[in-house]
Coordinates of C-alpha atoms in Angstrom, one line a residue:
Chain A
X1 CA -8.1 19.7 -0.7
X2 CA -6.6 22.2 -3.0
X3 CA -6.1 21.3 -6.8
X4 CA -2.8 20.2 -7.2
X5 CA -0.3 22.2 -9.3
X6 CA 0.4 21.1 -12.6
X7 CA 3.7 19.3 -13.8
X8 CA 3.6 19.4 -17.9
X9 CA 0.7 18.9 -20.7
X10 CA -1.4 15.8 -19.4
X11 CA -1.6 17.2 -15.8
X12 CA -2.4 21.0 -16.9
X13 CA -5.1 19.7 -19.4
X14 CA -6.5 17.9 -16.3
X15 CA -6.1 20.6 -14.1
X16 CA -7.7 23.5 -16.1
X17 CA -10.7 21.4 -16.9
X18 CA -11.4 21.0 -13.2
X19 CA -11.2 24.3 -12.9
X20 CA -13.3 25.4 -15.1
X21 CA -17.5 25.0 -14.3
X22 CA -17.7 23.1 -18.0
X23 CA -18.0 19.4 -17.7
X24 CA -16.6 17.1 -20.7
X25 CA -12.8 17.6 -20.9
X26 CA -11.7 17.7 -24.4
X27 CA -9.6 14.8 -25.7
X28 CA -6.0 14.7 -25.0
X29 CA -3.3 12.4 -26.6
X30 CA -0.6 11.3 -24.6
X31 CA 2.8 11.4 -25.3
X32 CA 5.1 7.7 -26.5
X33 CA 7.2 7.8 -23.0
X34 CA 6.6 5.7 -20.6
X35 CA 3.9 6.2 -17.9
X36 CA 5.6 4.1 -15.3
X37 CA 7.3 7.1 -12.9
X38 CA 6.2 10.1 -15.1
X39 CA 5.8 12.9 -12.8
X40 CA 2.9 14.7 -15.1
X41 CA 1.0 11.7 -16.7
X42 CA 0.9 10.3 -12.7
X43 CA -0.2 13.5 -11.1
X44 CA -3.3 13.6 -13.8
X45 CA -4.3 10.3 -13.2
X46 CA -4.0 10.6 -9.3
X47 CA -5.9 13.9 -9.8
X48 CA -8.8 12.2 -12.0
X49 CA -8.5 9.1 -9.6
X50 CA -8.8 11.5 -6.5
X51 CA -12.7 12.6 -7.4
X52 CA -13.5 8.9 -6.2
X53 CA -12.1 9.7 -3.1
X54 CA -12.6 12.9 -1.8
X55 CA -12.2 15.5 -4.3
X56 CA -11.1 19.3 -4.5
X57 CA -12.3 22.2 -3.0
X58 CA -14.0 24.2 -5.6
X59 CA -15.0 21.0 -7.9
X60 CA -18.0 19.8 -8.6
X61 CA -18.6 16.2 -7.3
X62 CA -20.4 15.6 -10.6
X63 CA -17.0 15.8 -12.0
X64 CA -16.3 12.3 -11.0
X65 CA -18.1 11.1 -13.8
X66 CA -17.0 13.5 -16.3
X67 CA -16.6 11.7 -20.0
X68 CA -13.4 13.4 -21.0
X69 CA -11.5 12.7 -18.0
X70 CA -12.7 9.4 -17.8
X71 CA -11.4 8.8 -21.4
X72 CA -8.4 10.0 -20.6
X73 CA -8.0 7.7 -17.4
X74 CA -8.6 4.4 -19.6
X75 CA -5.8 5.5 -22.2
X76 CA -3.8 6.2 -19.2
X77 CA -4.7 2.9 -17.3
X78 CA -4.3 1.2 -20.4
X79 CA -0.9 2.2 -21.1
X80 CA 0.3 1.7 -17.2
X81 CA -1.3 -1.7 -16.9
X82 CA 0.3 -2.8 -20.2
X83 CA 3.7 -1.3 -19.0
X84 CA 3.0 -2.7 -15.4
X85 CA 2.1 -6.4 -17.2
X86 CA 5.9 -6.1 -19.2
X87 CA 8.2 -5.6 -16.8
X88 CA 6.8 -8.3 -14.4
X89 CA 6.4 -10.9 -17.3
X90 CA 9.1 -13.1 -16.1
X91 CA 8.6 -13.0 -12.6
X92 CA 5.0 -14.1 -13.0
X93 CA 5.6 -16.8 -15.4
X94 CA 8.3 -18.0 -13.0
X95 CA 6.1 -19.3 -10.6
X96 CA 5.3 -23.0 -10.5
X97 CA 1.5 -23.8 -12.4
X98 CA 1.0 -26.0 -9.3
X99 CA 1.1 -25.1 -5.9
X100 CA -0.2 -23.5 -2.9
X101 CA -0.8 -19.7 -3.8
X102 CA -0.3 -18.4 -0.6
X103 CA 2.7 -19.7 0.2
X104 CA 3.7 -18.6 -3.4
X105 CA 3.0 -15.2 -2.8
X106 CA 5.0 -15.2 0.4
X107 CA 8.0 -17.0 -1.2
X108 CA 7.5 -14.4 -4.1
X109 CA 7.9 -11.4 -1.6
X110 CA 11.0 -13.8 0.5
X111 CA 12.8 -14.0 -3.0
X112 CA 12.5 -10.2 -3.4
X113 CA 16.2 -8.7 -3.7
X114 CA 15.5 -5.1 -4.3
X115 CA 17.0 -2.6 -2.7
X116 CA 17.0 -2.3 0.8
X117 CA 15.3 1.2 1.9
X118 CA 13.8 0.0 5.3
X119 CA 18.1 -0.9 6.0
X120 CA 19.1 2.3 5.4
X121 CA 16.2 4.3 7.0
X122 CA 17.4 2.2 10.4
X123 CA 21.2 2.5 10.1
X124 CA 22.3 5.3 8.0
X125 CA 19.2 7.7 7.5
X126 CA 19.7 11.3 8.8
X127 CA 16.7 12.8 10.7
X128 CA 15.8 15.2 7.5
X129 CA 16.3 11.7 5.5
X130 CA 13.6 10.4 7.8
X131 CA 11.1 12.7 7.7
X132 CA 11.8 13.1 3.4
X133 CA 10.4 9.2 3.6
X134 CA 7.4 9.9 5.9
X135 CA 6.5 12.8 3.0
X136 CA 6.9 10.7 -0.2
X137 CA 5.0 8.2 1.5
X138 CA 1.9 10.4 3.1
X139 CA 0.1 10.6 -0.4
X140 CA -0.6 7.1 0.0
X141 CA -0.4 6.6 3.5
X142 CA -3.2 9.0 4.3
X143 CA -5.7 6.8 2.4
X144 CA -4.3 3.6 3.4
X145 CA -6.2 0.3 2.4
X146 CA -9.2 2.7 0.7
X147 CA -8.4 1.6 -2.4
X148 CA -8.7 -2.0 -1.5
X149 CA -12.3 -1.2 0.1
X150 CA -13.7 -0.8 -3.4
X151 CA -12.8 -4.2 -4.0
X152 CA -15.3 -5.6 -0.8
X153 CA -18.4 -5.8 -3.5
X154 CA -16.8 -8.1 -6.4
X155 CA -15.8 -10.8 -3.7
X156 CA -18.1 -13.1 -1.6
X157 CA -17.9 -16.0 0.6
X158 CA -14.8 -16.6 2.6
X159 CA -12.5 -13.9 0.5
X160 CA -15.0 -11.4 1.6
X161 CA -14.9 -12.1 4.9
X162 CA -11.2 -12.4 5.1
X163 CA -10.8 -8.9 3.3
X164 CA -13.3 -7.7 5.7
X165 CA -11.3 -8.4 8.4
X166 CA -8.7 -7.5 7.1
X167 CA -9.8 -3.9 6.6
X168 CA -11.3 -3.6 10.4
X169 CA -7.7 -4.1 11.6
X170 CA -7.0 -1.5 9.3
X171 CA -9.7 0.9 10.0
X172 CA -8.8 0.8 13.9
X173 CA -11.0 -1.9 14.9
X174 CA -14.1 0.3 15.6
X175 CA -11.9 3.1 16.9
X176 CA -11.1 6.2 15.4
X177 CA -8.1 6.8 17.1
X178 CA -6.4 3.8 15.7
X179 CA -7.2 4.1 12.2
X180 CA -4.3 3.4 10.1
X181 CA -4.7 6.4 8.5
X182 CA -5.0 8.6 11.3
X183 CA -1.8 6.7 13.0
X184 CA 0.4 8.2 10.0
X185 CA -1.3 11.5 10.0
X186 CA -0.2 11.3 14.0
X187 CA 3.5 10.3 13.1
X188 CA 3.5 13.0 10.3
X189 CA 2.7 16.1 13.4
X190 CA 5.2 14.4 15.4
X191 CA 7.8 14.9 13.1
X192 CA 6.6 18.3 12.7
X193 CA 5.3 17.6 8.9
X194 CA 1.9 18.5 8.0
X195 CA -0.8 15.7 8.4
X196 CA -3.7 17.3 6.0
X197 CA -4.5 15.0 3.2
X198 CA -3.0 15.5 0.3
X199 CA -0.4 18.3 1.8
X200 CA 2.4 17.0 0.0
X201 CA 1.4 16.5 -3.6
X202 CA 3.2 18.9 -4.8
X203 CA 6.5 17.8 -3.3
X204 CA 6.3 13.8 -4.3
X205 CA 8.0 11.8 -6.7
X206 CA 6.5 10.8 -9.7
X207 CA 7.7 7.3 -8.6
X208 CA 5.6 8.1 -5.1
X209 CA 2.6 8.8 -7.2
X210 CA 3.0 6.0 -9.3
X211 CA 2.5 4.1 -6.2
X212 CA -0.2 5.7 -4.7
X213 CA -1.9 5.2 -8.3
X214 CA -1.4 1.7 -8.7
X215 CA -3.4 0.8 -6.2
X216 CA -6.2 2.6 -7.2
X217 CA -6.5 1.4 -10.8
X218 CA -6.3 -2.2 -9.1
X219 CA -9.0 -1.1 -7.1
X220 CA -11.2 0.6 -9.1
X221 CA -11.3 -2.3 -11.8
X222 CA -13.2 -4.8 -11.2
X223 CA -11.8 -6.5 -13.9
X224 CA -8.5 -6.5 -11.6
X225 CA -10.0 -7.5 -8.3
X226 CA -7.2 -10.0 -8.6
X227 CA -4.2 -7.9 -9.1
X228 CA -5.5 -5.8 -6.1
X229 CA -5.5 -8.3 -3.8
X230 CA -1.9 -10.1 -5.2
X231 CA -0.7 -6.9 -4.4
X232 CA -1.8 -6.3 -0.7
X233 CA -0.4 -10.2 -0.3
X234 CA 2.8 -8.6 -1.3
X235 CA 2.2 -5.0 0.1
X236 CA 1.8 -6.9 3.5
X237 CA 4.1 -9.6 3.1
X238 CA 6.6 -6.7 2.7
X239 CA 5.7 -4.4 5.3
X240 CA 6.6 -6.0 8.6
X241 CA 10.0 -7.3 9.4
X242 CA 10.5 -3.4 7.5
X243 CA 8.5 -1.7 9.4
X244 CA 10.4 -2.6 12.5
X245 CA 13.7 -1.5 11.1
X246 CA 12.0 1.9 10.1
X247 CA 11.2 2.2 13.8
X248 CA 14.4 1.5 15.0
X249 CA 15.4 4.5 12.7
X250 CA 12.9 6.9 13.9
X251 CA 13.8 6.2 17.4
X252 CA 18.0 6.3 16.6
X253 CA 17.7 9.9 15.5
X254 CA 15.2 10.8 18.2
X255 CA 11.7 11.6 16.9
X256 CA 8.7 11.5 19.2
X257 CA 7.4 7.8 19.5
X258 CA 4.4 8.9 17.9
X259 CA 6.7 8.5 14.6
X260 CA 7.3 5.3 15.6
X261 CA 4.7 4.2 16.8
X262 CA 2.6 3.8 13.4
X263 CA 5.5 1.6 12.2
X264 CA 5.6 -0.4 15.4
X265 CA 1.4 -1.1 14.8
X266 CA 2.1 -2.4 11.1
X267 CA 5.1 -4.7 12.6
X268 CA 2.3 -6.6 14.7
X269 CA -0.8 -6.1 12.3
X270 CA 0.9 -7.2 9.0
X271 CA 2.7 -10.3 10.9
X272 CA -1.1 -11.1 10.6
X273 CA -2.5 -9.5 7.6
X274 CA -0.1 -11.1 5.1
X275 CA -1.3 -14.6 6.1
X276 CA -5.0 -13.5 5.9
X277 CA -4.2 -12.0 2.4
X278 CA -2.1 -14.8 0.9
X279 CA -3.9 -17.1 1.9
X280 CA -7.2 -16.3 3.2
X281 CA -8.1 -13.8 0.5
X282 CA -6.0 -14.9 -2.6
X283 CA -5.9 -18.0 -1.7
X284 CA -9.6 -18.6 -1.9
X285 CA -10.2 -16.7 -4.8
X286 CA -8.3 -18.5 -7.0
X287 CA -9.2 -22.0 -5.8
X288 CA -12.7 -20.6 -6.7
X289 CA -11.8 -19.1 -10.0
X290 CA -8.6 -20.1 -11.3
X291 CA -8.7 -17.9 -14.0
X292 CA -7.7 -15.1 -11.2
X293 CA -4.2 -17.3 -11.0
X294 CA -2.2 -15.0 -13.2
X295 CA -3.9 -11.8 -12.1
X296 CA -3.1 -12.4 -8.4
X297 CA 0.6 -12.4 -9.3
X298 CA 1.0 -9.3 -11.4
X299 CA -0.9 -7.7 -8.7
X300 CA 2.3 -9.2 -6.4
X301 CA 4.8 -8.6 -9.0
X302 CA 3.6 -5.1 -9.5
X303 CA 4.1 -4.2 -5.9
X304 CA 7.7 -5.4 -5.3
X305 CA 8.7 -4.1 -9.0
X306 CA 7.3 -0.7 -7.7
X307 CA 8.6 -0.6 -4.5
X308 CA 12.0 -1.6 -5.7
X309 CA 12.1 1.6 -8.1
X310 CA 10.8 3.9 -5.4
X311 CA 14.1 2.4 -3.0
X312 CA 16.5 2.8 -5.7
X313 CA 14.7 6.5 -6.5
X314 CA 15.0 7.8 -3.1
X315 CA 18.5 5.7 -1.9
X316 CA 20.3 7.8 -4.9
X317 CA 18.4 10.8 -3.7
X318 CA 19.9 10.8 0.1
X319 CA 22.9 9.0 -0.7
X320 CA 24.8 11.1 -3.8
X321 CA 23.7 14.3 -1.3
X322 CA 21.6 16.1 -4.0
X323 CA 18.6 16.5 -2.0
X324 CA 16.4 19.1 -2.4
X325 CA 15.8 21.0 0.3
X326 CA 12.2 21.3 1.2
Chain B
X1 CA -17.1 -15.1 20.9
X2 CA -17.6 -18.6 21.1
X3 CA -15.4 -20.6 19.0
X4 CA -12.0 -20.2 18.6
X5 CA -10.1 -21.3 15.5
X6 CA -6.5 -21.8 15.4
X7 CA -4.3 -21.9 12.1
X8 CA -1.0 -23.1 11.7
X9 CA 1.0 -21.1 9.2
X10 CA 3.4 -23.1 7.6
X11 CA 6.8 -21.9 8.8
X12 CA 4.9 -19.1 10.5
X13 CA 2.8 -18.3 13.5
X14 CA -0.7 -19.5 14.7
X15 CA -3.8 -17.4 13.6
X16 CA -5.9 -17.2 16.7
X17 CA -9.9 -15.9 15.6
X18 CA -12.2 -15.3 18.2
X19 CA -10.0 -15.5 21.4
X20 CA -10.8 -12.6 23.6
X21 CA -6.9 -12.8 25.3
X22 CA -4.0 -15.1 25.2
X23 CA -1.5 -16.2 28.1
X24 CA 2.2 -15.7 27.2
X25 CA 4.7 -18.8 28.6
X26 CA 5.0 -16.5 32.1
X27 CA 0.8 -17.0 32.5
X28 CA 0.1 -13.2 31.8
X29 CA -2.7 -12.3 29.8
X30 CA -2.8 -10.3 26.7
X31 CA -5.8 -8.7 25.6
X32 CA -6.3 -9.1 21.9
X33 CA -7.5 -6.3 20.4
X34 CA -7.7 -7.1 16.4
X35 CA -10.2 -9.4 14.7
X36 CA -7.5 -12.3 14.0
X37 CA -4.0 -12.1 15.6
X38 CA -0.5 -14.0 14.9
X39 CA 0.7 -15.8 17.9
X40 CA 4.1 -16.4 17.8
X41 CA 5.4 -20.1 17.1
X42 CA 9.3 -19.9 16.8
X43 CA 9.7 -18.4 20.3
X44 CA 12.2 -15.8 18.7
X45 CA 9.5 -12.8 18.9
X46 CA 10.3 -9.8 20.6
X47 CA 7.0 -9.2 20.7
X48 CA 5.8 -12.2 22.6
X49 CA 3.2 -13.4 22.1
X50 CA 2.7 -11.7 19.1
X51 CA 4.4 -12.9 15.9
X52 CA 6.8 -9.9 14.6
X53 CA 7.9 -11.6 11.6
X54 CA 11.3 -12.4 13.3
X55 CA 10.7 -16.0 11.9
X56 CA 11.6 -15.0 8.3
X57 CA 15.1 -14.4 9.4
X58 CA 16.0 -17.4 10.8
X59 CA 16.8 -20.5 8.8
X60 CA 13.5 -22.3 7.7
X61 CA 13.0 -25.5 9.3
X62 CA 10.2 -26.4 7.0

């Protein structure tokens, strides 16, 4: 993958130290705005978090490790979580001391009023409307349940094994075809949208990178190992019933069911994989460690707090007709 | 596989680990193809018998 193009100060500082062959980014201050859907301070951190995954043509692998940029990711992480942490304070301190977590995750996600995207996307959406969705969404679609692989090593016991399976599902079930991944990459040609990794970073939201980015500072913490997995609970618990109205869409305005078909695969796998993460997963990890309780709903929180400012983001976009065209 | 272990979800479906198909209320057989798979327990599913979350929009009976 190319680098991406910058967006303002934090991602150009980024940007230009990757390109250049000297390692050790030179300190950069950020800014008093928010971080929390800001295009240019989410592209750098996707950029600096994107050397653990697969990195950029023309960068050094080394550069994963490089002290300046990893300086700048912790002021950024810090600032995010922080924001992240304030905005879901009530929610998370709304939930009853006492109780089975699982089902609290999943009555969490039932009690959920944000906007409805997944509504509009079956009844409403135009085709272009459509395939704008499948785009915001491929930045974090084509590396679907990566980030939560890092988390494998800092759980044991049953919570490992239930993530384990969890991510076999995921990961096709020992066929390449049918890794999750790959289905999306599949609906993306279908629709006549280009399915290399990271084709569309240039084009996404800062809220769509914000999302893709949360995930990965869950991840790559192992100090939040339970935020990363509240947040799958919630990511799942929120992706099926969805997912079947965003296939009703696709078909309405006549895409290939290749397009669908990804969505119709999550209606059936995360039926499944929201029970194995709320309960199987979360469940046991805090009735192991308790101290995980809180963490494990911010993580939840996080998600349906994020999702619900990517539905509002987008609905205004398609429905006050100022779309871009792309 | 040997054994198979069923979970009720509350207000859900049934986890079914280690079955290598399951027979749908007609008698035909569905190959299960993931690691754990939701059976469906309200007998609203479209997907039968495969939960497809059709559950969470009818009234809870729990």
């Amino acid at each position: 993958m190319q680098l991406p193009h910058e967006r303002g100060p934090v991602s150009r500082h980024v940007i230009e130290s990757l390109r250049s062959d000297r390692p050790g980014a030179a300190f950069f201050a950020l800014g008093p705005d928010d971080v929390i859907g800001d295009e240019d301070v989410q592209l750098a951190l996707w950029t600096i978090y994107e050397l653990h995954y697969r990195g950029f043509h023309g960068v050094d692998d080394d550069r994963e490790w490089d002290l300046g940029l990893l300086t700048l990711r912790r002021e950024i992480e810090s600032r995010f979580e922080s924001e992240l942490r304030a905005v879901t304070r009530e929610l998370v301190t709304g939930v009853p001391q006492h109780g089975d977590l699982g089902q609290q995750l999943l009555d969490l996600v039932a009690a959920d009023d944000g906007p409805s995207l997944a509504a509009f996307l079956q009844r409403r959406a135009s085709i272009e409307q459509l395939r704008d969705f499948l785009r915001e969404r491929s930045v974090q679609q084509l590396k679907e349940s990566d980030p939560q692989s890092f988390v494998l090593p800092r759980l044991d016991g049953r919570a490992k094994a239930a993530l384990a399976e969890l991510q076999y599902d995921e990961y096709g079930g020992g066929r390449p075809e049918r890794l999750h991944a790959t289905l999306y990459a599949d609906a993306l040609s279908a629709a006549g949208l280009d399915a290399t990794y990271g084709a569309y970073i240039d084009h996404v939201t800062g809220v769509s990178l914000t999302l893709c980015n949360v995930v990965s500072m869950f991840g790559l913490n192992r100090r939040l190992r339970g935020a990363s997995m509240g947040h799958l609970a919630a990511f799942e618990a929120s992706s099926s019933v969805p997912s079947r109205k965003i296939a009703g869409g696709l078909e309405r305005v006549g895409l290939p069911p290749a397009v669908a078909a990804y969505f119709h695969e999550h209606v059936e796998a995360d039926a499944v994989h929201e029970h194995v993460a709320s309960s199987d997963i979360c469940g046991t990890m805090v009735a192991e460690d308790p101290g995980l309780r809180d963490d494990v709903l911010f993580g939840a929180a996080a998600c349906l707090h994020l999702d619900a400012l990517s539905g509002a983001e987008l609905l205004e976009r398609w429905t006050t007709g100022l779309e871009k065209a792309s | 596989m040997s054994d198979v272990v069923v979970r009720q979800c509350p207000g859900g479906p049934l986890l079914v680990r280690g079955a290598e198909t399951v027979l749908d209320d007609d008698g035909n057989v569905h190959e299960v193809t993931r690691p754990v798979v939701a059976v469906c327990a309200c007998g609203k599913s479209s997907r039968k018998p495969w939960c497809d979350s059709t559950h969470k929009s009818i009234p809870s009976t729990r």
